[in-house]
Amino acid sequence: MVGLSIGEKHFIQGGIAQDLRSDGRKRLTTRPIYVETGVISQANGSARVRMGATDVIASVKAELGRPNALQPDKGKVVVNVDCSPTAAPMFEGRGGEELSAELSVALQRCLLGGKSGSGAGIDLSSLVVVEGKICWDLYIDGLVVSSDGNLLDALGAAIKAALSNTGIPKVNVAAGASGDEQPEVDVSDEEFLQFDTSRVPVIVTLTKVGRHYIVDATSEEESQMCLAVSISIDRQGHICGLTKRGGAGLDPSIILDMISVAKTVSEQLINTLDSHIAAAEAGEEES
């Protein structure tokens, strides 16, 4: 928890009310984003994203597995977040464990939609190799290196960049397997299929401080929030997931207004993030 004096609290709240935040931003302006891809050589894909002083890393590991019996035509995605104790004092001990679990669940919800798979930003059917028998399991790991607010959005951006950097090995399936027999497969070490990220959303968190919403809140601003709603939105403007923390219930009309604001912010965020990812990938190829 950020310790602030009464004067500092009034300064933050007053600035937000006047649409002039402590760092000079307007309420709906994000901090500059820095993206680096291919930061972990052992992973199938990885990326590092910095938003202000918030610094996170995401990696993707692909392993062959067996589809769930209830969803034989879909692969599986598991998201796990680890908050480094050195990132912030609050991450030491149980505080870090609880936040890691909260972020993992929120990212899973924002990226994969409902339990039925509706609204999923990741096409799980594209991960199937042989229906009912073989699929790709994607293990997405996030690491919080440094924290200055808005962790969920930063991790979402890092995951999108890491998936853009991900190559799935080409799999050749041997013919002849019948019935319940597990077919033999040959996994290529040289040929890789680029993961399709066209539907992978960005996450926009609207943090309510007083009567106003802000995006990309710093830790100091988050300490003054009454609630926050995180909405994942893809390039087509479709809502992939929504999660809320803090505060009481929200009137449906307020939620609709927040979704409208988030869609506007997401358009610019997606364009900015995609251009940074493309530049990072081009730089990686040159090196």
Tab-separated table of C-alpha atoms in Angstrom:
chain	number	residue	atom	x	y	z
A	1	MET	CA	0.000	0.000	0.000
A	2	VAL	CA	1.300	3.461	-0.950
A	3	GLY	CA	1.605	5.750	2.077
A	4	LEU	CA	0.473	9.289	1.247
A	5	SER	CA	-0.116	12.364	3.356
A	6	ILE	CA	-3.522	14.072	3.376
A	7	GLY	CA	-2.078	16.862	1.238
A	8	GLU	CA	-0.758	14.401	-1.344
A	9	LYS	CA	-4.122	12.630	-1.494
A	10	HIS	CA	-5.939	15.931	-2.099
A	11	PHE	CA	-3.385	16.855	-4.765
A	12	ILE	CA	-3.944	13.582	-6.655
A	13	GLN	CA	-7.737	13.717	-6.357
A	14	GLY	CA	-7.883	17.427	-7.274
A	15	GLY	CA	-5.682	16.937	-10.323
A	16	ILE	CA	-7.861	14.097	-11.602
A	17	ALA	CA	-10.993	16.200	-11.065
A	18	GLN	CA	-9.408	18.971	-13.176
A	19	ASP	CA	-8.193	16.516	-15.854
A	20	LEU	CA	-4.551	17.219	-15.052
A	21	ARG	CA	-2.871	14.305	-13.309
A	22	SER	CA	0.298	14.449	-11.185
A	23	ASP	CA	2.520	13.399	-14.125
A	24	GLY	CA	0.865	15.846	-16.541
A	25	ARG	CA	-1.408	13.341	-18.284
A	26	LYS	CA	-5.106	13.767	-18.937
A	27	ARG	CA	-7.544	11.251	-17.429
A	28	LEU	CA	-7.684	9.047	-20.543
A	29	THR	CA	-4.009	9.268	-21.562
A	30	THR	CA	-1.698	6.270	-21.109
A	31	ARG	CA	1.991	6.389	-20.277
A	32	PRO	CA	4.541	5.734	-23.068
A	33	ILE	CA	4.956	2.023	-23.869
A	34	TYR	CA	8.250	0.251	-24.489
A	35	VAL	CA	8.215	-3.241	-26.047
A	36	GLU	CA	11.028	-5.770	-26.470
A	37	THR	CA	10.465	-9.255	-27.927
A	38	GLY	CA	12.461	-12.487	-27.838
A	39	VAL	CA	13.855	-11.796	-24.357
A	40	ILE	CA	13.795	-15.474	-23.245
A	41	SER	CA	15.545	-17.766	-25.730
A	42	GLN	CA	14.227	-21.016	-24.189
A	43	ALA	CA	10.568	-20.018	-24.696
A	44	ASN	CA	8.503	-20.354	-27.876
A	45	GLY	CA	7.766	-16.647	-27.562
A	46	SER	CA	8.470	-13.869	-25.071
A	47	ALA	CA	8.266	-10.124	-24.567
A	48	ARG	CA	9.041	-7.383	-22.073
A	49	VAL	CA	6.755	-4.371	-21.710
A	50	ARG	CA	7.339	-1.177	-19.752
A	51	MET	CA	4.598	1.352	-19.044
A	52	GLY	CA	6.193	4.122	-17.021
A	53	ALA	CA	7.913	2.450	-14.063
A	54	THR	CA	5.790	-0.705	-14.408
A	55	ASP	CA	7.941	-3.426	-15.955
A	56	VAL	CA	6.653	-6.911	-16.826
A	57	ILE	CA	7.792	-9.962	-18.809
A	58	ALA	CA	5.617	-12.616	-20.481
A	59	SER	CA	6.721	-15.931	-21.956
A	60	VAL	CA	4.885	-18.638	-23.913
A	61	LYS	CA	5.821	-22.320	-23.822
A	62	ALA	CA	4.052	-24.767	-26.175
A	63	GLU	CA	3.823	-28.463	-25.287
A	64	LEU	CA	1.894	-31.298	-26.923
A	65	GLY	CA	-0.928	-32.637	-24.780
A	66	ARG	CA	-4.343	-34.272	-24.949
A	67	PRO	CA	-7.556	-32.241	-25.371
A	68	ASN	CA	-10.101	-32.107	-22.584
A	69	ALA	CA	-12.732	-34.833	-23.060
A	70	LEU	CA	-15.484	-32.179	-22.857
A	71	GLN	CA	-13.781	-29.998	-25.502
A	72	PRO	CA	-12.069	-32.424	-27.904
A	73	ASP	CA	-11.817	-29.780	-30.639
A	74	LYS	CA	-9.892	-27.239	-28.537
A	75	GLY	CA	-6.383	-26.855	-27.175
A	76	LYS	CA	-5.610	-25.504	-23.725
A	77	VAL	CA	-4.145	-22.271	-22.366
A	78	VAL	CA	-2.906	-21.813	-18.798
A	79	VAL	CA	-1.949	-18.369	-17.473
A	80	ASN	CA	0.223	-17.916	-14.398
A	81	VAL	CA	1.632	-14.704	-12.927
A	82	ASP	CA	4.485	-14.326	-10.463
A	83	CYS	CA	5.034	-11.045	-8.606
A	84	SER	CA	8.712	-10.699	-7.783
A	85	PRO	CA	9.254	-9.721	-4.118
A	86	THR	CA	11.788	-7.122	-5.339
A	87	ALA	CA	9.137	-5.367	-7.471
A	88	ALA	CA	7.349	-3.816	-4.476
A	89	PRO	CA	7.365	-4.268	-0.679
A	90	MET	CA	3.712	-5.385	-0.778
A	91	PHE	CA	4.720	-8.433	-2.859
A	92	GLU	CA	6.635	-10.028	-0.013
A	93	GLY	CA	4.984	-13.052	1.634
A	94	ARG	CA	1.259	-13.686	1.257
A	95	GLY	CA	0.621	-10.296	-0.339
A	96	GLY	CA	2.531	-11.308	-3.451
A	97	GLU	CA	0.907	-14.763	-3.581
A	98	GLU	CA	-2.610	-13.336	-3.350
A	99	LEU	CA	-1.966	-10.691	-6.018
A	100	SER	CA	-0.332	-13.291	-8.302
A	101	ALA	CA	-3.432	-15.508	-8.032
A	102	GLU	CA	-5.757	-12.537	-8.597
A	103	LEU	CA	-3.866	-11.401	-11.703
A	104	SER	CA	-3.711	-14.963	-13.094
A	105	VAL	CA	-7.486	-15.409	-12.790
A	106	ALA	CA	-8.202	-11.958	-14.238
A	107	LEU	CA	-5.923	-12.545	-17.245
A	108	GLN	CA	-7.464	-15.967	-17.873
A	109	ARG	CA	-10.914	-14.350	-17.846
A	110	CYS	CA	-9.895	-11.419	-20.036
A	111	LEU	CA	-8.105	-13.570	-22.638
A	112	LEU	CA	-10.315	-16.661	-22.739
A	113	GLY	CA	-13.790	-15.246	-22.039
A	114	GLY	CA	-16.414	-17.504	-20.452
A	115	LYS	CA	-16.062	-21.152	-19.474
A	116	SER	CA	-17.727	-22.173	-22.735
A	117	GLY	CA	-14.994	-20.384	-24.664
A	118	SER	CA	-17.369	-17.702	-25.957
A	119	GLY	CA	-15.607	-14.381	-26.401
A	120	ALA	CA	-12.167	-15.986	-26.297
A	121	GLY	CA	-9.387	-13.743	-27.589
A	122	ILE	CA	-7.258	-16.829	-28.260
A	123	ASP	CA	-8.652	-19.295	-30.809
A	124	LEU	CA	-8.358	-22.589	-28.918
A	125	SER	CA	-9.506	-24.613	-31.941
A	126	SER	CA	-6.344	-23.527	-33.791
A	127	LEU	CA	-4.301	-25.423	-31.182
A	128	VAL	CA	-5.762	-28.829	-32.088
A	129	VAL	CA	-3.467	-31.214	-33.980
A	130	VAL	CA	-5.710	-34.320	-34.011
A	131	GLU	CA	-9.225	-33.810	-32.646
A	132	GLY	CA	-9.779	-35.610	-29.365
A	133	LYS	CA	-6.212	-36.948	-29.293
A	134	ILE	CA	-3.464	-34.346	-29.637
A	135	CYS	CA	-3.388	-30.601	-29.074
A	136	TRP	CA	-0.997	-27.841	-28.147
A	137	ASP	CA	-1.034	-26.693	-24.531
A	138	LEU	CA	0.144	-23.098	-24.171
A	139	TYR	CA	1.658	-22.159	-20.820
A	140	ILE	CA	1.738	-18.372	-20.510
A	141	ASP	CA	3.844	-17.058	-17.636
A	142	GLY	CA	3.948	-13.447	-16.528
A	143	LEU	CA	6.544	-11.899	-14.242
A	144	VAL	CA	6.183	-8.517	-12.549
A	145	VAL	CA	9.692	-7.051	-12.415
A	146	SER	CA	8.750	-3.565	-11.205
A	147	SER	CA	5.365	-2.197	-10.170
A	148	ASP	CA	3.993	1.326	-10.462
A	149	GLY	CA	0.328	0.565	-11.106
A	150	ASN	CA	-1.816	-0.864	-13.896
A	151	LEU	CA	-0.272	-4.334	-13.746
A	152	LEU	CA	-3.160	-6.124	-15.470
A	153	ASP	CA	-3.036	-3.933	-18.595
A	154	ALA	CA	0.765	-4.167	-18.768
A	155	LEU	CA	0.685	-7.963	-18.432
A	156	GLY	CA	-2.044	-8.151	-21.096
A	157	ALA	CA	0.133	-6.093	-23.459
A	158	ALA	CA	3.167	-8.270	-22.723
A	159	ILE	CA	1.169	-11.449	-23.403
A	160	LYS	CA	-0.081	-10.056	-26.722
A	161	ALA	CA	3.509	-9.170	-27.682
A	162	ALA	CA	4.806	-12.575	-26.538
A	163	LEU	CA	2.139	-14.392	-28.583
A	164	SER	CA	3.103	-12.281	-31.623
A	165	ASN	CA	6.655	-13.546	-31.055
A	166	THR	CA	5.528	-17.174	-30.664
A	167	GLY	CA	6.321	-19.852	-33.212
A	168	ILE	CA	4.457	-23.163	-32.943
A	169	PRO	CA	6.505	-26.111	-34.312
A	170	LYS	CA	5.030	-27.775	-37.378
A	171	VAL	CA	3.665	-31.247	-36.560
A	172	ASN	CA	3.448	-34.124	-39.050
A	173	VAL	CA	0.980	-36.833	-38.021
A	174	ALA	CA	1.694	-40.394	-39.147
A	175	ALA	CA	-1.146	-42.123	-40.934
A	176	GLY	CA	-2.559	-45.463	-39.822
A	177	ALA	CA	-3.709	-44.821	-36.247
A	178	SER	CA	-7.273	-45.992	-35.673
A	179	GLY	CA	-9.837	-45.981	-32.893
A	180	ASP	CA	-8.378	-45.035	-29.526
A	181	GLU	CA	-4.789	-45.436	-30.689
A	182	GLN	CA	-2.599	-42.372	-30.120
A	183	PRO	CA	-1.133	-41.391	-33.509
A	184	GLU	CA	2.611	-40.958	-33.867
A	185	VAL	CA	3.785	-37.418	-34.511
A	186	ASP	CA	6.968	-35.810	-35.751
A	187	VAL	CA	7.617	-32.335	-34.314
A	188	SER	CA	9.812	-30.183	-36.539
A	189	ASP	CA	12.843	-28.392	-35.104
A	190	GLU	CA	13.115	-26.114	-38.124
A	191	GLU	CA	9.606	-25.245	-39.344
A	192	PHE	CA	7.395	-23.031	-37.193
A	193	LEU	CA	3.912	-21.618	-37.677
A	194	GLN	CA	3.386	-18.039	-36.536
A	195	PHE	CA	0.716	-17.753	-33.873
A	196	ASP	CA	-2.325	-15.765	-35.054
A	197	THR	CA	-2.808	-12.775	-32.718
A	198	SER	CA	-5.438	-10.943	-34.770
A	199	ARG	CA	-8.077	-11.662	-32.114
A	200	VAL	CA	-5.873	-11.285	-29.034
A	201	PRO	CA	-7.257	-8.312	-27.096
A	202	VAL	CA	-5.705	-5.512	-25.111
A	203	ILE	CA	-6.892	-4.820	-21.575
A	204	VAL	CA	-8.088	-1.366	-20.584
A	205	THR	CA	-8.600	-0.755	-16.867
A	206	LEU	CA	-10.763	2.178	-15.867
A	207	THR	CA	-9.941	3.229	-12.316
A	208	LYS	CA	-12.507	5.385	-10.540
A	209	VAL	CA	-11.084	8.105	-8.306
A	210	GLY	CA	-13.766	10.357	-6.871
A	211	ARG	CA	-16.335	10.897	-9.615
A	212	HIS	CA	-13.983	10.362	-12.540
A	213	TYR	CA	-12.379	7.446	-14.416
A	214	ILE	CA	-8.721	7.326	-15.381
A	215	VAL	CA	-6.708	4.878	-17.462
A	216	ASP	CA	-3.211	3.495	-16.800
A	217	ALA	CA	-3.263	4.494	-13.134
A	218	THR	CA	-0.031	4.745	-11.155
A	219	SER	CA	0.342	3.093	-7.739
A	220	GLU	CA	-0.351	6.411	-6.010
A	221	GLU	CA	-3.530	6.899	-8.036
A	222	GLU	CA	-4.641	3.314	-7.379
A	223	SER	CA	-4.303	3.928	-3.649
A	224	GLN	CA	-7.092	6.526	-3.985
A	225	MET	CA	-9.466	4.425	-6.103
A	226	CYS	CA	-12.932	3.325	-5.045
A	227	LEU	CA	-13.157	0.642	-7.753
A	228	ALA	CA	-11.594	-0.507	-11.026
A	229	VAL	CA	-13.112	-2.270	-14.032
A	230	SER	CA	-10.851	-4.063	-16.535
A	231	ILE	CA	-12.237	-4.710	-20.016
A	232	SER	CA	-10.464	-6.743	-22.707
A	233	ILE	CA	-11.253	-5.581	-26.241
A	234	ASP	CA	-9.987	-6.871	-29.596
A	235	ARG	CA	-9.246	-4.944	-32.779
A	236	GLN	CA	-12.838	-5.377	-34.007
A	237	GLY	CA	-14.183	-3.759	-30.836
A	238	HIS	CA	-15.539	-7.032	-29.427
A	239	ILE	CA	-15.571	-7.469	-25.656
A	240	CYS	CA	-13.597	-10.604	-24.751
A	241	GLY	CA	-13.795	-10.360	-20.973
A	242	LEU	CA	-14.526	-8.097	-18.027
A	243	THR	CA	-13.418	-8.134	-14.414
A	244	LYS	CA	-13.945	-5.762	-11.486
A	245	ARG	CA	-12.240	-5.179	-8.180
A	246	GLY	CA	-13.151	-3.004	-5.209
A	247	GLY	CA	-16.304	-1.076	-4.421
A	248	ALA	CA	-19.928	-2.170	-4.414
A	249	GLY	CA	-22.148	-3.110	-7.337
A	250	LEU	CA	-22.349	-0.962	-10.463
A	251	ASP	CA	-25.427	0.299	-12.262
A	252	PRO	CA	-25.677	-1.280	-15.762
A	253	SER	CA	-25.759	2.181	-17.372
A	254	ILE	CA	-22.410	3.028	-15.747
A	255	ILE	CA	-20.887	-0.236	-16.995
A	256	LEU	CA	-22.078	0.545	-20.533
A	257	ASP	CA	-20.517	4.006	-20.301
A	258	MET	CA	-17.232	2.484	-19.088
A	259	ILE	CA	-17.255	-0.016	-21.960
A	260	SER	CA	-17.782	2.838	-24.427
A	261	VAL	CA	-14.834	4.767	-22.965
A	262	ALA	CA	-12.662	1.623	-22.916
A	263	LYS	CA	-13.404	0.946	-26.606
A	264	THR	CA	-12.226	4.448	-27.534
A	265	VAL	CA	-9.028	4.085	-25.502
A	266	SER	CA	-8.398	0.549	-26.834
A	267	GLU	CA	-8.325	1.680	-30.483
A	268	GLN	CA	-5.315	3.929	-29.893
A	269	LEU	CA	-3.703	1.421	-27.523
A	270	ILE	CA	-3.945	-1.423	-30.058
A	271	ASN	CA	-2.452	0.709	-32.840
A	272	THR	CA	0.381	1.886	-30.571
A	273	LEU	CA	1.097	-1.598	-29.245
A	274	ASP	CA	0.998	-3.235	-32.691
A	275	SER	CA	3.448	-0.686	-34.115
A	276	HIS	CA	5.804	-1.209	-31.161
A	277	ILE	CA	5.580	-4.999	-31.558
A	278	ALA	CA	6.312	-4.756	-35.281
A	279	ALA	CA	9.321	-2.522	-34.598
A	280	ALA	CA	10.607	-4.871	-31.890
A	281	GLU	CA	10.214	-7.924	-34.159
A	282	ALA	CA	12.024	-6.125	-36.998
A	283	GLY	CA	14.856	-5.171	-34.631
A	284	GLU	CA	15.120	-8.774	-33.404
A	285	GLU	CA	15.375	-10.096	-36.971
A	286	GLU	CA	18.104	-7.569	-37.833
A	287	SER	CA	20.158	-8.587	-34.801
